[in-house]
Each structure stands twice: as C-alpha cells, then as structure tokens.
Amino acid sequence: MLSPPISRTPLLSANPSLDYLLAQVAEAVQLTTTQYTKATEHYEAVARWLEADDSLLAKLSPRIYPQGSMALETTVKPRGEVEYDLDLVCQMSHSPGSAMDLYSAVYERLAAHQTYRTMLSKKKRCVRLEYQGEFHLDIIPAIQDPFRGTTSLLVPDRELRGWTPSNPKGFASWFKSKAALRLVEKTARYDAEPLPALRDYDEKPPLAISVQLMKRARDIIFDGDDNAPRSILLSTLAGHHYQGRTCTLTSTFEILYGIQEQIRSASPNTIEVSNPTNPDERFSDSLTRERYTTLKEFTRHLTSELTKLLDARGLDTYQSSLESIFGVKPVATAFEKYGQLLNSRRNTRTLTYSPTGLNIITPTTSPRVPKNTYFGN
C-alpha cells in the first residue's frame, strides 16, 4: 500500500556519501555500455537506410534525430524481460500528401528492407522496429509545423487520421537549459544527429539524475502497470520544479514537493502539463482518473521513502532503505563502487569524518581518517 502524504519539508544537511550513492544508483539503472552501443549501431543503420539517395524518401530530405530519454540522457533499463525503447524522429521537408501519406511513405521505405520488413509494426504515431530480446526502435514521421515554425512539428496520428502537434527537439533543449547543461556537438554522417554519449555521474546534471531515480522508483512500485506515471510527464514536471540545486537528494525532494503543491493548487481539477515549447502538445491529456490518482500516490510515496533516508544511520540502514526504493541490484552496484572509492580515498588520506558519516569529498575542517596499513597498531 502506498504511503500517506508528507506534510513537512525535510531540512537537508550536506551528505556527499548519500548523494554519491544516489548518483551511482542512477548510473546503474541506465543503459549499459553494450546496450547503448547496440542502440547506436541500429539507430545509425536505420538512419542511413531512410536517408539513402535511392530511398523513396530522398526527395523529402529526411533528417533523423533522437527524442525521449536518449536525447534527455535519462535512460532507465526496463525490469525483467521488458525491452527498452529508442525513439527517433524522421523529419521531412514536406509531406507527399496527407498525414497518412507521410506515415505510409516511411513504412513502405522500411518494408523495402529485407531485414526490417520482418520486424515492422504500425503504432499510433510511429513505425516500430522490434529487435527481439533487445529493444524496439520507434520511428516518428514528421514535418515542420507551418504555423509555429522553428522546431515545432506535425506528426501523423493513425487514430485521428490527421496531424498532431509535437516538438521533441524543443523539449530536449528546454530540459537541458533547465539542467544548465548542453550536449557536446559531434560530427554526424549523413543528416542523422548522433545520440548523446553516456556520461558518468559526476558529469551528469542533478536534474537528469533525479528523473532517472524517479523513473526507476516508479518501475519498482508499479511493475509495468499501464496506469504508472508516464516518463514524459515526470520529465516535464521535474524540469518545471527543479531549482538548480547541485545536491541530487535536495533536487529530488524539491521536485516532488513542487509536483504535490501543483496538484493541491489545481484541485479539484487536474493539473495541466504541456510541452513548454509547444503548448498544443498536451502531455496531461493522457491523465485518466486512474493515472492521476497513481501520480498523486507515487509522489507522496517516494517523498515518504526518501524522507526515511534522512533518519537513517549507518551504511547497512542506507542500503536497506535504498533497496526498498530502487531494487537490490542497482543498490548493490552503487555500494560496491562506494566501497572502492572509500578504499581509494583512505589510501590517499583524503577520507574524512563528519557528523553525517564518512566523506568522499574532503572539507578542510574535518578530521582525516588514517591510512590503513593492515600492520596492526
């Protein structure tokens, strides 16, 4: 059963050890280097096929770029046997006709490939390539929105049999501006923009880490339930309520409290959440009554569980609390790396004591932990 709401805002003291552990949990749940490499190879191969000179799409000047968690650097490995997804936009200079004509053109080009035709399926707004046992690649046909311009798009919707608004590139830019971080530009072959490189915890902004932690906690709680909060909804709300903190735990608390306050302010109505760079793209339209209830319960529950960390004392208690939120494997990986770092800092005499425990970052006022020589007293 999910926890009741928390009415107090916890006062956080600097605890670099806990922040390090949270960041390592986030790193442990993102795509592995092997998964990322495979995704990149498939992404580039599909892009080359769609953009080739002999392609049916060549006259439409397709441009390929990633969207979603890969673009935001907030990937989270699915639990169990569930495949992860990689989204890419195939933006054309114009449509050969109606929205359905554009959708069909992309589908037919992929169906012309001997391998891809056996992997194809049609979805509401994308064409899906299923890489069995690995992931699925969702390819979203699009053209520029002639009224909004810039990066705003119109995307075919098979249920509406018409156009629907979107702006994934604008959203990614907005999210990264909130995180005060920009992608490193790389030279791309063809017109396919590269996937953002995997980065270590100390290179990733707290906003991205907080989103990864929220998504992982959601997956643990709801375990594939269709009513679980959508990733795009969590990412948007997180971007709105992120206050620029460098502490991951503080950032996550502020995001969760911001969401809860937004929900309270909107009551008895539901909150409205749109793409900040294209208000016509309304993410909250997918919030059924059941999904709205789970969003409220999720933010309260995660706030409650994280609050327990503030009262925890000792690494064993930390580990138990973190496992209940994020699962056993990623937490075990985080503690293994933490142990390695402690040994390294101890040996170089850069490990210190503080009221919150052992510090992996050395304040000048904290007493140093002596190097362990293993030779007795």
Short mmCIF file of N, CA and C in Angstrom, two decimals, residues 232-293:
data_model
loop_
_atom_site.label_atom_id
_atom_site.label_comp_id
_atom_site.label_asym_id
_atom_site.label_seq_id
_atom_site.Cartn_x
_atom_site.Cartn_y
_atom_site.Cartn_z
N ILE A 232 7.44 11.05 -19.92
CA ILE A 232 7.44 12.43 -20.42
C ILE A 232 6.77 13.36 -19.43
N LEU A 233 5.77 12.86 -18.71
CA LEU A 233 5.09 13.67 -17.70
C LEU A 233 6.03 13.96 -16.53
N LEU A 234 6.73 12.92 -16.05
CA LEU A 234 7.66 13.10 -14.94
C LEU A 234 8.81 14.03 -15.34
N SER A 235 9.31 13.88 -16.56
CA SER A 235 10.43 14.71 -17.02
C SER A 235 10.01 16.18 -17.10
N THR A 236 8.80 16.43 -17.61
CA THR A 236 8.33 17.80 -17.73
C THR A 236 8.11 18.43 -16.37
N LEU A 237 7.45 17.71 -15.48
CA LEU A 237 7.21 18.24 -14.14
C LEU A 237 8.52 18.46 -13.40
N ALA A 238 9.47 17.55 -13.58
CA ALA A 238 10.77 17.71 -12.93
C ALA A 238 11.48 18.96 -13.43
N GLY A 239 11.43 19.19 -14.74
CA GLY A 239 12.06 20.38 -15.29
C GLY A 239 11.44 21.66 -14.76
N HIS A 240 10.12 21.66 -14.59
CA HIS A 240 9.43 22.85 -14.08
C HIS A 240 9.80 23.14 -12.62
N HIS A 241 9.99 22.09 -11.83
CA HIS A 241 10.17 22.29 -10.39
C HIS A 241 11.62 22.18 -9.93
N TYR A 242 12.53 21.91 -10.84
CA TYR A 242 13.95 21.87 -10.48
C TYR A 242 14.43 23.28 -10.17
N GLN A 243 15.14 23.43 -9.05
CA GLN A 243 15.56 24.75 -8.58
C GLN A 243 17.05 25.02 -8.78
N GLY A 244 17.73 24.15 -9.52
CA GLY A 244 19.14 24.39 -9.79
C GLY A 244 20.08 23.92 -8.71
N ARG A 245 19.60 23.08 -7.81
CA ARG A 245 20.46 22.57 -6.73
C ARG A 245 21.52 21.62 -7.28
N THR A 246 22.66 21.57 -6.62
CA THR A 246 23.70 20.63 -7.02
C THR A 246 23.58 19.31 -6.27
N CYS A 247 22.81 19.29 -5.19
CA CYS A 247 22.60 18.07 -4.41
C CYS A 247 21.44 17.29 -5.02
N THR A 248 21.69 16.04 -5.39
CA THR A 248 20.66 15.22 -6.03
C THR A 248 19.47 14.99 -5.11
N LEU A 249 19.72 14.69 -3.84
CA LEU A 249 18.62 14.41 -2.92
C LEU A 249 17.76 15.65 -2.72
N THR A 250 18.39 16.80 -2.53
CA THR A 250 17.64 18.04 -2.38
C THR A 250 16.83 18.33 -3.63
N SER A 251 17.44 18.15 -4.79
CA SER A 251 16.75 18.39 -6.06
C SER A 251 15.51 17.51 -6.18
N THR A 252 15.66 16.24 -5.83
CA THR A 252 14.54 15.30 -5.95
C THR A 252 13.42 15.67 -4.99
N PHE A 253 13.77 16.04 -3.76
CA PHE A 253 12.76 16.49 -2.81
C PHE A 253 12.01 17.71 -3.33
N GLU A 254 12.75 18.69 -3.83
CA GLU A 254 12.10 19.91 -4.32
C GLU A 254 11.17 19.62 -5.49
N ILE A 255 11.58 18.71 -6.35
CA ILE A 255 10.73 18.33 -7.48
C ILE A 255 9.45 17.68 -6.98
N LEU A 256 9.59 16.73 -6.06
CA LEU A 256 8.42 16.02 -5.55
C LEU A 256 7.46 16.95 -4.82
N TYR A 257 8.00 17.84 -4.00
CA TYR A 257 7.14 18.79 -3.29
C TYR A 257 6.51 19.77 -4.26
N GLY A 258 7.24 20.15 -5.29
CA GLY A 258 6.68 21.05 -6.29
C GLY A 258 5.50 20.43 -7.01
N ILE A 259 5.64 19.15 -7.36
CA ILE A 259 4.54 18.44 -8.03
C ILE A 259 3.32 18.35 -7.11
N GLN A 260 3.56 18.01 -5.84
CA GLN A 260 2.44 17.89 -4.90
C GLN A 260 1.75 19.23 -4.68
N GLU A 261 2.51 20.30 -4.64
CA GLU A 261 1.92 21.63 -4.47
C GLU A 261 1.12 22.02 -5.71
N GLN A 262 1.63 21.67 -6.88
CA GLN A 262 0.92 21.95 -8.12
C GLN A 262 -0.41 21.20 -8.16
N ILE A 263 -0.40 19.96 -7.69
CA ILE A 263 -1.63 19.16 -7.65
C ILE A 263 -2.63 19.77 -6.67
N ARG A 264 -2.13 20.19 -5.49
CA ARG A 264 -3.03 20.80 -4.50
C ARG A 264 -3.63 22.10 -5.03
N SER A 265 -2.81 22.89 -5.70
CA SER A 265 -3.29 24.18 -6.22
C SER A 265 -4.35 24.00 -7.31
N ALA A 266 -4.23 22.92 -8.08
CA ALA A 266 -5.17 22.68 -9.17
C ALA A 266 -6.48 22.06 -8.70
N SER A 267 -6.48 21.47 -7.51
CA SER A 267 -7.67 20.76 -7.01
C SER A 267 -8.88 21.71 -6.93
N PRO A 268 -10.07 21.26 -7.29
CA PRO A 268 -10.47 19.88 -7.59
C PRO A 268 -10.23 19.46 -9.04
N ASN A 269 -9.62 20.34 -9.83
CA ASN A 269 -9.32 19.98 -11.21
C ASN A 269 -7.99 19.24 -11.27
N THR A 270 -7.66 18.73 -12.43
CA THR A 270 -6.37 18.07 -12.62
C THR A 270 -5.36 19.09 -13.12
N ILE A 271 -4.09 18.80 -12.93
CA ILE A 271 -3.05 19.70 -13.41
C ILE A 271 -3.00 19.64 -14.94
N GLU A 272 -2.52 20.71 -15.53
CA GLU A 272 -2.32 20.75 -16.97
C GLU A 272 -0.82 20.79 -17.25
N VAL A 273 -0.37 19.86 -18.07
CA VAL A 273 1.06 19.77 -18.39
C VAL A 273 1.20 19.68 -19.91
N SER A 274 1.90 20.65 -20.47
CA SER A 274 2.12 20.68 -21.91
C SER A 274 3.61 20.75 -22.21
N ASN A 275 3.95 20.52 -23.45
CA ASN A 275 5.32 20.74 -23.89
C ASN A 275 5.61 22.23 -23.76
N PRO A 276 6.60 22.63 -22.96
CA PRO A 276 6.88 24.06 -22.76
C PRO A 276 7.21 24.80 -24.05
N THR A 277 7.61 24.06 -25.09
CA THR A 277 7.97 24.70 -26.35
C THR A 277 6.89 24.54 -27.42
N ASN A 278 5.79 23.90 -27.05
CA ASN A 278 4.65 23.78 -27.96
C ASN A 278 3.41 23.46 -27.13
N PRO A 279 2.71 24.49 -26.66
CA PRO A 279 1.57 24.27 -25.75
C PRO A 279 0.44 23.45 -26.35
N ASP A 280 0.44 23.29 -27.67
CA ASP A 280 -0.59 22.46 -28.29
C ASP A 280 -0.36 20.97 -28.02
N GLU A 281 0.87 20.62 -27.61
CA GLU A 281 1.18 19.23 -27.29
C GLU A 281 0.94 19.03 -25.79
N ARG A 282 -0.21 18.51 -25.46
CA ARG A 282 -0.65 18.43 -24.07
C ARG A 282 -0.37 17.04 -23.50
N PHE A 283 0.65 16.95 -22.67
CA PHE A 283 1.02 15.67 -22.07
C PHE A 283 -0.03 15.20 -21.06
N SER A 284 -0.72 16.13 -20.43
CA SER A 284 -1.70 15.76 -19.41
C SER A 284 -2.98 15.19 -20.00
N ASP A 285 -3.13 15.23 -21.32
CA ASP A 285 -4.32 14.64 -21.93
C ASP A 285 -4.40 13.14 -21.69
N SER A 286 -3.25 12.52 -21.41
CA SER A 286 -3.23 11.07 -21.17
C SER A 286 -3.57 10.73 -19.72
N LEU A 287 -3.80 11.75 -18.88
CA LEU A 287 -4.07 11.51 -17.47
C LEU A 287 -5.54 11.14 -17.25
N THR A 288 -5.82 9.85 -17.29
CA THR A 288 -7.14 9.38 -16.90
C THR A 288 -7.29 9.54 -15.39
N ARG A 289 -8.47 9.29 -14.87
CA ARG A 289 -8.67 9.39 -13.42
C ARG A 289 -7.73 8.45 -12.68
N GLU A 290 -7.58 7.23 -13.20
CA GLU A 290 -6.71 6.25 -12.54
C GLU A 290 -5.25 6.71 -12.58
N ARG A 291 -4.82 7.23 -13.72
CA ARG A 291 -3.43 7.67 -13.84
C ARG A 291 -3.15 8.90 -12.98
N TYR A 292 -4.14 9.76 -12.84
CA TYR A 292 -3.95 10.93 -11.99
C TYR A 292 -3.83 10.51 -10.52
N THR A 293 -4.62 9.53 -10.14
CA THR A 293 -4.54 9.01 -8.78
C THR A 293 -3.17 8.40 -8.51
#
